[in-house]
CSV table of C-alpha atoms in Angstrom, one decimal:
chain,number,residue,atom,x,y,z
A,1,MET,CA,123.1,-134.7,118.6
A,2,LEU,CA,124.5,-137.1,121.3
A,3,LEU,CA,123.5,-137.5,124.7
A,4,LEU,CA,126.0,-139.3,127.2
A,5,LYS,CA,124.1,-141.0,129.9
A,6,ASN,CA,125.4,-142.4,133.2
A,7,ALA,CA,129.3,-141.0,133.0
A,8,ASN,CA,131.4,-140.6,135.5
A,9,LEU,CA,132.3,-136.9,134.3
A,10,TYR,CA,135.8,-135.7,134.7
A,11,THR,CA,136.0,-132.3,133.5
A,12,PRO,CA,138.8,-133.2,134.0
A,13,LYS,CA,137.8,-132.3,138.2
A,14,PHE,CA,135.7,-135.0,139.3
A,15,LEU,CA,132.0,-134.2,139.3
A,16,GLY,CA,130.6,-137.5,139.6
A,17,LYS,CA,127.5,-139.2,138.2
A,18,ARG,CA,126.5,-136.8,135.3
A,19,ASP,CA,124.7,-136.5,131.5
A,20,VAL,CA,126.1,-134.5,128.8
A,21,LEU,CA,124.3,-133.3,125.6
A,22,VAL,CA,126.5,-132.7,122.7
A,23,GLY,CA,125.5,-130.9,119.3
A,24,GLY,CA,126.8,-128.8,116.2
A,25,GLY,CA,130.3,-129.9,117.7
A,26,LYS,CA,129.8,-128.4,121.0
A,27,ILE,CA,128.7,-129.1,124.6
A,28,LEU,CA,125.2,-128.1,124.8
A,29,ALA,CA,124.1,-129.4,128.4
A,30,ILE,CA,125.4,-131.4,131.4
A,31,GLY,CA,123.3,-132.2,134.3
A,32,GLU,CA,121.9,-135.2,135.9
A,33,GLY,CA,118.7,-137.2,134.5
A,34,LEU,CA,119.0,-135.0,131.5
A,35,SER,CA,115.7,-136.2,129.0
A,36,PHE,CA,115.4,-134.9,125.7
A,37,SER,CA,112.7,-135.2,122.6
A,38,VAL,CA,114.7,-134.1,119.6
A,39,GLU,CA,114.4,-135.8,116.3
A,40,GLY,CA,117.8,-137.4,115.2
A,41,LEU,CA,119.2,-137.7,119.0
A,42,GLU,CA,121.1,-140.4,119.6
A,43,SER,CA,121.3,-141.4,123.5
A,44,TYR,CA,124.7,-143.8,124.4
A,45,ASP,CA,124.5,-145.2,128.3
A,46,LEU,CA,128.0,-145.1,129.3
A,47,LYS,CA,127.5,-147.3,132.3
A,48,GLY,CA,129.4,-145.5,134.5
A,49,LYS,CA,132.6,-144.8,132.6
A,50,VAL,CA,135.0,-142.1,132.8
A,51,LEU,CA,133.7,-139.2,130.6
A,52,ALA,CA,136.8,-137.1,130.3
A,53,PRO,CA,138.1,-134.1,127.9
A,54,GLY,CA,139.6,-135.4,124.3
A,55,LEU,CA,143.4,-135.6,124.6
A,56,ILE,CA,145.8,-132.5,123.2
A,57,ASP,CA,149.1,-133.4,122.1
A,58,GLN,CA,151.2,-130.8,121.5
A,59,HIS,CA,154.2,-131.7,119.8
A,60,VAL,CA,153.4,-134.4,116.7
A,61,HIS,CA,155.1,-134.8,113.4
A,62,ILE,CA,152.1,-134.6,111.1
A,63,THR,CA,154.6,-134.8,108.0
A,64,GLY,CA,157.1,-137.1,109.5
A,65,GLY,CA,160.2,-136.8,111.1
A,66,GLY,CA,163.7,-138.0,110.8
A,67,GLY,CA,166.3,-137.2,107.9
A,68,GLU,CA,169.4,-137.8,110.3
A,69,ALA,CA,170.3,-141.0,108.5
A,70,GLY,CA,169.7,-139.7,105.3
A,71,TYR,CA,166.7,-139.4,102.7
A,72,HIS,CA,165.5,-143.0,103.3
A,73,SER,CA,165.1,-142.4,107.0
A,74,ARG,CA,162.2,-139.9,106.5
A,75,THR,CA,159.4,-141.0,108.6
A,76,PRO,CA,156.1,-140.9,107.0
A,77,GLU,CA,153.0,-138.7,107.4
A,78,ILE,CA,150.8,-139.5,110.3
A,79,THR,CA,147.0,-140.9,109.6
A,80,LEU,CA,144.1,-139.9,111.1
A,81,SER,CA,143.6,-143.5,112.7
A,82,GLU,CA,146.7,-143.2,114.5
A,83,ILE,CA,145.9,-140.1,115.9
A,84,VAL,CA,142.2,-140.9,117.3
A,85,LYS,CA,143.0,-144.2,118.5
A,86,TYR,CA,144.5,-143.3,121.4
A,87,GLY,CA,142.6,-140.5,122.5
A,88,THR,CA,143.7,-137.4,120.9
A,89,THR,CA,141.4,-134.9,119.1
A,90,THR,CA,143.3,-131.9,119.2
A,91,LEU,CA,147.4,-131.8,118.3
A,92,VAL,CA,150.2,-129.3,117.1
A,93,GLY,CA,152.0,-130.0,114.5
A,94,VAL,CA,155.7,-129.2,114.1
A,95,LEU,CA,159.0,-129.7,112.1
A,96,GLY,CA,161.9,-131.2,113.2
A,97,THR,CA,165.7,-131.5,112.4
A,98,ASP,CA,164.9,-131.2,108.6
A,99,GLY,CA,163.7,-127.5,107.9
A,100,VAL,CA,164.6,-128.2,104.3
A,101,THR,CA,162.5,-131.2,102.8
A,102,ARG,CA,160.1,-131.0,105.6
A,103,SER,CA,158.4,-127.7,104.6
A,104,LEU,CA,156.0,-125.2,106.6
A,105,GLU,CA,153.7,-125.3,103.4
A,106,ASN,CA,153.4,-129.2,103.8
A,107,LEU,CA,153.0,-128.9,107.6
A,108,TYR,CA,150.1,-126.6,107.3
A,109,SER,CA,148.5,-128.5,104.5
A,110,LYS,CA,148.4,-131.9,106.6
A,111,ALA,CA,147.3,-130.1,109.3
A,112,LYS,CA,144.1,-128.8,107.2
A,113,ALA,CA,143.7,-132.4,105.8
A,114,LEU,CA,143.8,-133.5,109.7
A,115,GLU,CA,141.0,-130.9,110.5
A,116,PHE,CA,139.0,-131.6,107.8
A,117,GLU,CA,139.3,-135.1,108.8
A,118,GLY,CA,137.8,-134.6,111.8
A,119,ILE,CA,140.0,-133.4,114.6
A,120,SER,CA,141.6,-129.9,115.5
A,121,THR,CA,144.7,-128.8,114.6
A,122,PHE,CA,147.1,-126.2,115.1
A,123,ILE,CA,150.8,-125.7,114.5
A,124,HIS,CA,154.3,-123.7,115.0
A,125,THR,CA,156.4,-122.4,112.6
A,126,GLY,CA,160.1,-122.7,112.3
A,127,SER,CA,161.8,-126.2,113.2
A,128,TYR,CA,165.5,-126.6,114.4
A,129,ALA,CA,167.4,-123.9,113.1
A,130,SER,CA,168.0,-120.0,113.6
A,131,PRO,CA,167.2,-118.0,111.8
A,132,CYS,CA,164.0,-119.4,111.8
A,133,VAL,CA,161.8,-120.7,109.0
A,134,THR,CA,158.7,-118.9,108.4
A,135,PHE,CA,156.0,-118.8,105.9
A,136,THR,CA,156.0,-115.0,105.8
A,137,GLY,CA,159.9,-114.2,106.4
A,138,ASP,CA,158.4,-112.8,109.7
A,139,ILE,CA,157.7,-114.7,113.2
A,140,ALA,CA,155.2,-111.9,114.0
A,141,LYS,CA,153.6,-112.0,110.7
A,142,ASP,CA,153.2,-115.5,110.7
A,143,LEU,CA,151.2,-115.6,113.8
A,144,ILE,CA,149.1,-112.6,113.0
A,145,LEU,CA,148.6,-113.8,109.5
A,146,ILE,CA,148.5,-117.3,109.4
A,147,ASP,CA,145.4,-118.5,111.2
A,148,LYS,CA,147.0,-122.1,112.2
A,149,VAL,CA,150.2,-120.6,113.6
A,150,ILE,CA,150.0,-120.4,117.5
A,151,GLY,CA,153.9,-120.4,118.5
A,152,VAL,CA,157.3,-120.8,117.2
A,153,LYS,CA,159.5,-124.2,117.1
A,154,ILE,CA,163.0,-124.0,117.8
A,155,ALA,CA,166.0,-126.6,118.9
A,156,LEU,CA,168.0,-125.4,122.1
A,157,THR,CA,171.2,-127.5,123.5
A,158,ASP,CA,171.2,-130.0,120.8
A,159,ASN,CA,174.1,-130.5,118.2
A,160,ARG,CA,171.8,-130.5,115.3
A,161,GLY,CA,170.3,-127.1,116.5
A,162,SER,CA,172.0,-123.4,115.8
A,163,TYR,CA,173.5,-122.9,119.2
A,164,VAL,CA,171.6,-120.0,119.8
A,165,SER,CA,172.9,-117.3,121.7
A,166,LYS,CA,170.9,-115.3,124.6
A,167,GLU,CA,170.9,-112.4,122.1
A,168,GLU,CA,169.6,-114.2,118.8
A,169,LEU,CA,167.0,-115.9,121.8
A,170,ILE,CA,165.4,-112.2,122.8
A,171,LYS,CA,164.9,-111.3,119.1
A,172,ILE,CA,162.9,-114.3,118.5
A,173,LEU,CA,161.1,-114.1,121.6
A,174,SER,CA,160.4,-110.3,121.0
A,175,LYS,CA,159.0,-111.2,117.8
A,176,ILE,CA,156.4,-114.1,119.3
A,177,ARG,CA,155.5,-111.5,121.8
A,178,ILE,CA,154.1,-108.7,119.3
A,179,GLY,CA,152.8,-111.7,117.2
A,180,GLY,CA,150.5,-113.1,120.0
A,181,MET,CA,149.5,-109.8,121.4
A,182,VAL,CA,147.9,-108.7,117.7
A,183,SER,CA,146.7,-111.8,116.9
A,184,LYS,CA,145.1,-112.6,120.4
A,185,LYS,CA,146.9,-116.2,120.5
A,186,GLY,CA,149.0,-115.9,123.0
A,187,GLY,CA,152.1,-117.3,121.2
A,188,VAL,CA,155.1,-119.2,122.4
A,189,LEU,CA,158.5,-120.5,121.8
A,190,HIS,CA,158.6,-123.8,121.8
A,191,MET,CA,161.6,-125.3,122.5
A,192,HIS,CA,163.5,-129.0,121.6
A,193,MET,CA,165.5,-129.5,124.6
A,194,GLY,CA,168.9,-131.4,123.7
A,195,GLY,CA,171.0,-133.0,125.6
A,196,LEU,CA,174.1,-130.6,125.6
A,197,SER,CA,175.9,-129.2,129.2
A,198,GLU,CA,174.2,-125.9,128.9
A,199,LYS,CA,170.7,-127.1,129.4
A,200,PHE,CA,168.3,-123.9,130.5
A,201,ASP,CA,171.6,-121.6,131.1
A,202,ASN,CA,170.2,-119.1,128.3
A,203,VAL,CA,166.7,-119.4,129.3
A,204,PHE,CA,167.6,-118.2,132.5
A,205,LYS,CA,169.8,-115.3,131.4
A,206,VAL,CA,167.2,-114.0,129.1
A,207,ILE,CA,164.8,-113.9,132.1
A,208,LYS,CA,167.2,-112.5,134.2
A,209,ASP,CA,168.8,-110.2,132.2
A,210,TYR,CA,166.0,-108.6,130.1
A,211,GLU,CA,163.2,-109.3,132.5
A,212,PHE,CA,161.2,-111.4,129.7
A,213,PRO,CA,158.1,-112.8,131.0
A,214,VAL,CA,158.5,-116.7,131.5
A,215,HIS,CA,155.2,-118.1,130.1
A,216,TYR,CA,156.4,-117.4,126.5
A,217,PHE,CA,158.9,-120.1,126.8
A,218,SER,CA,157.3,-123.5,126.3
A,219,PRO,CA,160.4,-126.2,127.0
A,220,THR,CA,159.5,-129.8,125.8
A,221,HIS,CA,161.8,-133.0,126.3
A,222,CYS,CA,162.4,-131.8,129.6
A,223,ALA,CA,162.7,-135.3,131.2
A,224,ARG,CA,165.2,-136.4,128.8
A,225,THR,CA,168.2,-136.6,131.6
A,226,LYS,CA,167.6,-136.0,135.4
A,227,ASP,CA,169.9,-133.1,134.9
A,228,LEU,CA,167.8,-131.5,132.8
A,229,PHE,CA,164.6,-132.2,134.6
A,230,ASN,CA,166.1,-130.7,137.8
A,231,GLU,CA,166.4,-127.1,136.0
A,232,ALA,CA,162.9,-127.9,134.5
A,233,LEU,CA,162.0,-127.9,138.0
A,234,LYS,CA,164.0,-124.9,138.5
A,235,PHE,CA,162.5,-123.2,135.6
A,236,GLN,CA,158.9,-124.1,136.7
A,237,LYS,CA,159.5,-122.4,140.3
A,238,MET,CA,160.0,-119.2,138.3
A,239,GLY,CA,156.5,-119.7,137.0
A,240,GLY,CA,157.3,-121.7,133.6
A,241,ASN,CA,155.3,-124.4,132.3
A,242,VAL,CA,157.3,-127.8,131.6
A,243,ASP,CA,156.3,-130.4,129.1
A,244,ILE,CA,157.8,-134.0,129.3
A,245,THR,CA,157.7,-136.2,126.1
A,246,SER,CA,156.5,-139.9,126.4
A,247,GLY,CA,157.8,-141.1,123.1
A,248,GLY,CA,161.0,-140.0,123.5
A,249,SER,CA,164.3,-140.2,125.3
A,250,LYS,CA,163.8,-139.8,129.2
A,251,PHE,CA,166.1,-141.0,132.0
A,252,ALA,CA,163.5,-142.7,133.5
A,253,PRO,CA,159.7,-144.0,133.1
A,254,LEU,CA,157.6,-141.3,133.0
A,255,HIS,CA,155.4,-141.9,136.0
A,256,GLU,CA,158.5,-142.6,137.5
A,257,VAL,CA,159.9,-139.1,136.5
A,258,VAL,CA,156.6,-137.8,137.7
A,259,ALA,CA,157.0,-139.3,141.1
A,260,TYR,CA,160.4,-137.8,141.5
A,261,GLY,CA,159.2,-134.2,140.5
A,262,LEU,CA,156.5,-134.4,142.9
A,263,GLU,CA,159.3,-135.3,146.0
A,264,ASN,CA,161.3,-132.1,144.6
A,265,GLY,CA,158.2,-129.5,144.4
A,266,LEU,CA,157.0,-130.4,141.0
A,267,ASN,CA,153.6,-128.0,140.2
A,268,LEU,CA,151.7,-130.2,138.7
A,269,GLU,CA,149.5,-127.5,137.2
A,270,ARG,CA,152.2,-126.5,135.2
A,271,LEU,CA,153.2,-129.7,133.7
A,272,THR,CA,152.0,-131.4,130.1
A,273,MET,CA,153.0,-134.2,128.5
A,274,SER,CA,153.4,-134.4,124.7
A,275,SER,CA,154.1,-137.8,122.2
A,276,ASP,CA,156.7,-136.9,120.0
A,277,GLY,CA,154.4,-138.7,117.6
A,278,ASN,CA,155.7,-139.6,114.2
A,279,GLY,CA,159.0,-138.5,115.1
A,280,SER,CA,162.4,-140.9,114.5
A,281,VAL,CA,163.5,-143.1,117.2
A,282,PRO,CA,166.8,-144.3,117.3
A,283,LYS,CA,167.3,-148.1,118.0
A,284,PHE,CA,170.3,-149.8,119.6
A,285,ASN,CA,171.8,-153.2,120.4
A,286,GLU,CA,173.2,-154.8,123.5
A,287,ASN,CA,176.4,-153.1,122.9
A,288,GLY,CA,174.9,-149.3,122.3
A,289,GLU,CA,175.8,-149.4,119.0
A,290,LEU,CA,172.7,-147.7,116.6
A,291,VAL,CA,171.1,-150.4,114.5
A,292,GLY,CA,168.1,-148.4,112.6
A,293,TYR,CA,165.6,-145.8,113.6
A,294,GLY,CA,161.9,-146.6,114.4
A,295,CYS,CA,158.8,-144.4,114.6
A,296,ALA,CA,157.3,-143.1,117.3
A,297,SER,CA,153.8,-143.6,118.2
A,298,CYS,CA,151.4,-141.7,119.7
A,299,ALA,CA,150.3,-144.7,121.9
A,300,SER,CA,152.9,-144.0,124.3
A,301,ASN,CA,150.7,-140.8,125.8
A,302,LEU,CA,148.3,-143.3,126.9
A,303,GLU,CA,150.4,-145.7,128.2
A,304,VAL,CA,152.2,-143.2,130.7
A,305,LEU,CA,148.7,-141.8,131.7
A,306,GLN,CA,148.1,-145.5,132.5
A,307,ALA,CA,151.0,-146.2,134.4
A,308,LEU,CA,150.4,-142.8,136.6
A,309,VAL,CA,146.8,-144.1,137.8
A,310,ARG,CA,147.9,-147.7,137.9
A,311,ASN,CA,150.7,-147.1,140.2
A,312,LYS,CA,148.7,-144.4,142.1
A,313,ILE,CA,151.2,-141.6,141.0
A,314,LEU,CA,148.3,-139.4,140.3
A,315,LYS,CA,144.8,-139.0,141.0
A,316,ILE,CA,142.5,-139.2,137.5
A,317,GLU,CA,141.6,-135.8,137.7
A,318,ASP,CA,145.6,-134.7,137.7
A,319,THR,CA,146.2,-137.3,135.2
A,320,LEU,CA,144.0,-136.2,132.7
A,321,ALA,CA,144.9,-132.5,133.3
A,322,LEU,CA,148.4,-133.4,131.9
A,323,MET,CA,146.9,-133.5,128.5
A,324,SER,CA,143.6,-131.1,128.3
A,325,LYS,CA,143.0,-128.4,130.8
A,326,ASN,CA,146.9,-127.7,131.7
A,327,VAL,CA,148.1,-127.7,127.8
A,328,ALA,CA,144.7,-125.8,126.7
A,329,ARG,CA,145.3,-122.6,129.3
A,330,TYR,CA,149.0,-122.6,128.4
A,331,LEU,CA,148.5,-122.3,124.8
A,332,ASN,CA,145.3,-119.9,124.9
A,333,LEU,CA,143.0,-122.7,123.3
A,334,SER,CA,139.9,-121.1,125.1
A,335,GLN,CA,137.7,-123.8,123.4
A,336,LYS,CA,139.4,-126.9,124.4
A,337,GLY,CA,140.8,-128.9,127.2
A,338,GLU,CA,137.6,-129.0,129.9
A,339,ILE,CA,134.2,-130.2,129.6
A,340,LYS,CA,131.9,-127.7,130.1
A,341,VAL,CA,129.0,-126.0,128.1
A,342,GLY,CA,130.0,-124.0,124.8
A,343,ASN,CA,133.4,-125.8,124.6
A,344,ASP,CA,134.0,-127.9,121.7
A,345,ALA,CA,132.9,-131.4,121.7
A,346,ASP,CA,135.9,-133.5,122.1
A,347,LEU,CA,135.7,-136.4,124.5
A,348,CYS,CA,137.3,-139.4,125.8
A,349,VAL,CA,135.5,-142.5,127.1
A,350,PHE,CA,137.7,-144.9,129.3
A,351,ASP,CA,137.3,-147.2,132.7
A,352,GLU,CA,138.5,-146.3,135.9
A,353,GLU,CA,142.3,-147.4,134.6
A,354,LEU,CA,142.3,-145.2,131.9
A,355,ASN,CA,141.8,-147.9,129.0
A,356,LEU,CA,139.8,-146.1,126.0
A,357,TYR,CA,136.7,-146.9,124.8
A,358,ASP,CA,135.6,-144.1,122.7
A,359,VAL,CA,136.7,-141.0,121.0
A,360,ILE,CA,134.4,-137.9,120.1
A,361,ALA,CA,136.2,-135.2,118.4
A,362,LYS,CA,134.1,-132.2,117.2
A,363,GLY,CA,130.9,-133.7,118.6
A,364,GLU,CA,131.5,-137.1,116.1
A,365,PHE,CA,132.6,-140.3,117.3
A,366,CYS,CA,136.1,-141.6,116.1
A,367,VAL,CA,136.4,-145.0,118.1
A,368,LYS,CA,133.8,-146.5,119.1
A,369,ASP,CA,133.3,-149.3,121.3
A,370,GLU,CA,137.4,-149.6,120.9
A,371,LYS,CA,137.1,-149.4,117.2
A,372,VAL,CA,138.2,-146.8,114.6
A,373,VAL,CA,135.1,-145.7,112.8
A,374,LYS,CA,136.8,-142.4,111.2
A,375,LYS,CA,139.8,-142.7,109.1
A,376,GLY,CA,141.4,-140.7,107.1
A,377,PHE,CA,140.9,-139.9,103.3
A,378,PHE,CA,143.5,-142.4,102.0
A,379,GLU,CA,143.2,-145.2,104.3
C-alpha cells in the first residue's frame, strides 16, 4: 500500500492539495490529511508536485513497425522501460503496413508480456489492409472472443492501404458495431489517415448515406497536413473524436496545431494524442532525399504535453486530459484515465511544467525519482 501525501491533485480536473491512498492496484481513498496505521504502508511526501493520471497511449507498435524498405527495415519490439519512462501506464498495440510478417498472434503475445511486466495493454485486430487480418476470420468474433481486442485497425487514404470503398467500410463498421455491443467493449475503427487527396470523403459518405453513428470512427494522424486537420475539425463538429500524433508526420509542431485548432472551433473534450511509438520514421537529407529510417519514441508524447503548457496553449488539466480522461472515455476503458476511488492506480508525478518524476502502474512504482525501477524480463 502507498500513501501519497501533499500532492497537487489533477484528476485530470484540478482538485488542489490532496492525499491519495493506493492498495491492491486500486485507488482506495482521496482526501486531505489522510493518516493510517497499517502494516506495510509506505508513505511518500510529494511536496506539492502534480499528481496526475497515468498516460494512455492508444497507438503503439509494440511488436515493431516498418518494413517498407525491406526486411532489414523492420523496427524492433518495444521494451517496458521505453514505455514507462515517458509516463505511459496503458497502451493499445497495433500492427502497421506489414500484416504478414507481423502477426496478430505476436501482437497479442507481446501485449500479454507487457501486462505481466507491469502495465495495462489492449490491442486492435487488423492492420493497414482490407480485408482485415483477424484471429478468428471474423471481426465481430475477434471483439467478442479475444479479451484484449477493443477495435480494428485499417489504413485509409494511403497508397500503402487497400483503397477501401464506402461499401467495404460500412461492412467493416457493421461488424465492429455488433462485436462491440455483445462484448460491451464499445469497439472502434482505428483509422490510419494517410496523405492522399480524398481525406475524409468516404467517412463522411458512410455517416451521411448509412446514418452510421460517428463514435465508431477513430481517425489518427489527423495533423499530417493542414488540409487533413481542417477536415478532422469538420468531422469533430459532427460529433467525432480526433487523434493527433506526437511522433509522426505533422504540418507544424503539435502545440501550434492545437493553437490553430482552438482558433477554428477545436473541441478539446474530443481531442486525444498518441505517439505512433516504435513505428518507423523516414529520414531525409537537405535535398529531400530519403537517406534512412529511424524508430519513433514514446518520448514525443511528453515533449508535446510540456510544450502545450510551456507555451500557455492549454491549462495543465486540459493538457493531461488529451492522454487520460479523453482516451479512456472514448475507448470505453472504465477503470482508466481518472484519479478516483475504485479506479486503477495508474499515476504520474510531475512538476508544474510537466517534467516527469515518478510513474506508478497498477499501484507499483515503475519510475521513481526519475529512474526506471521496473524493467522488462530481458532488460
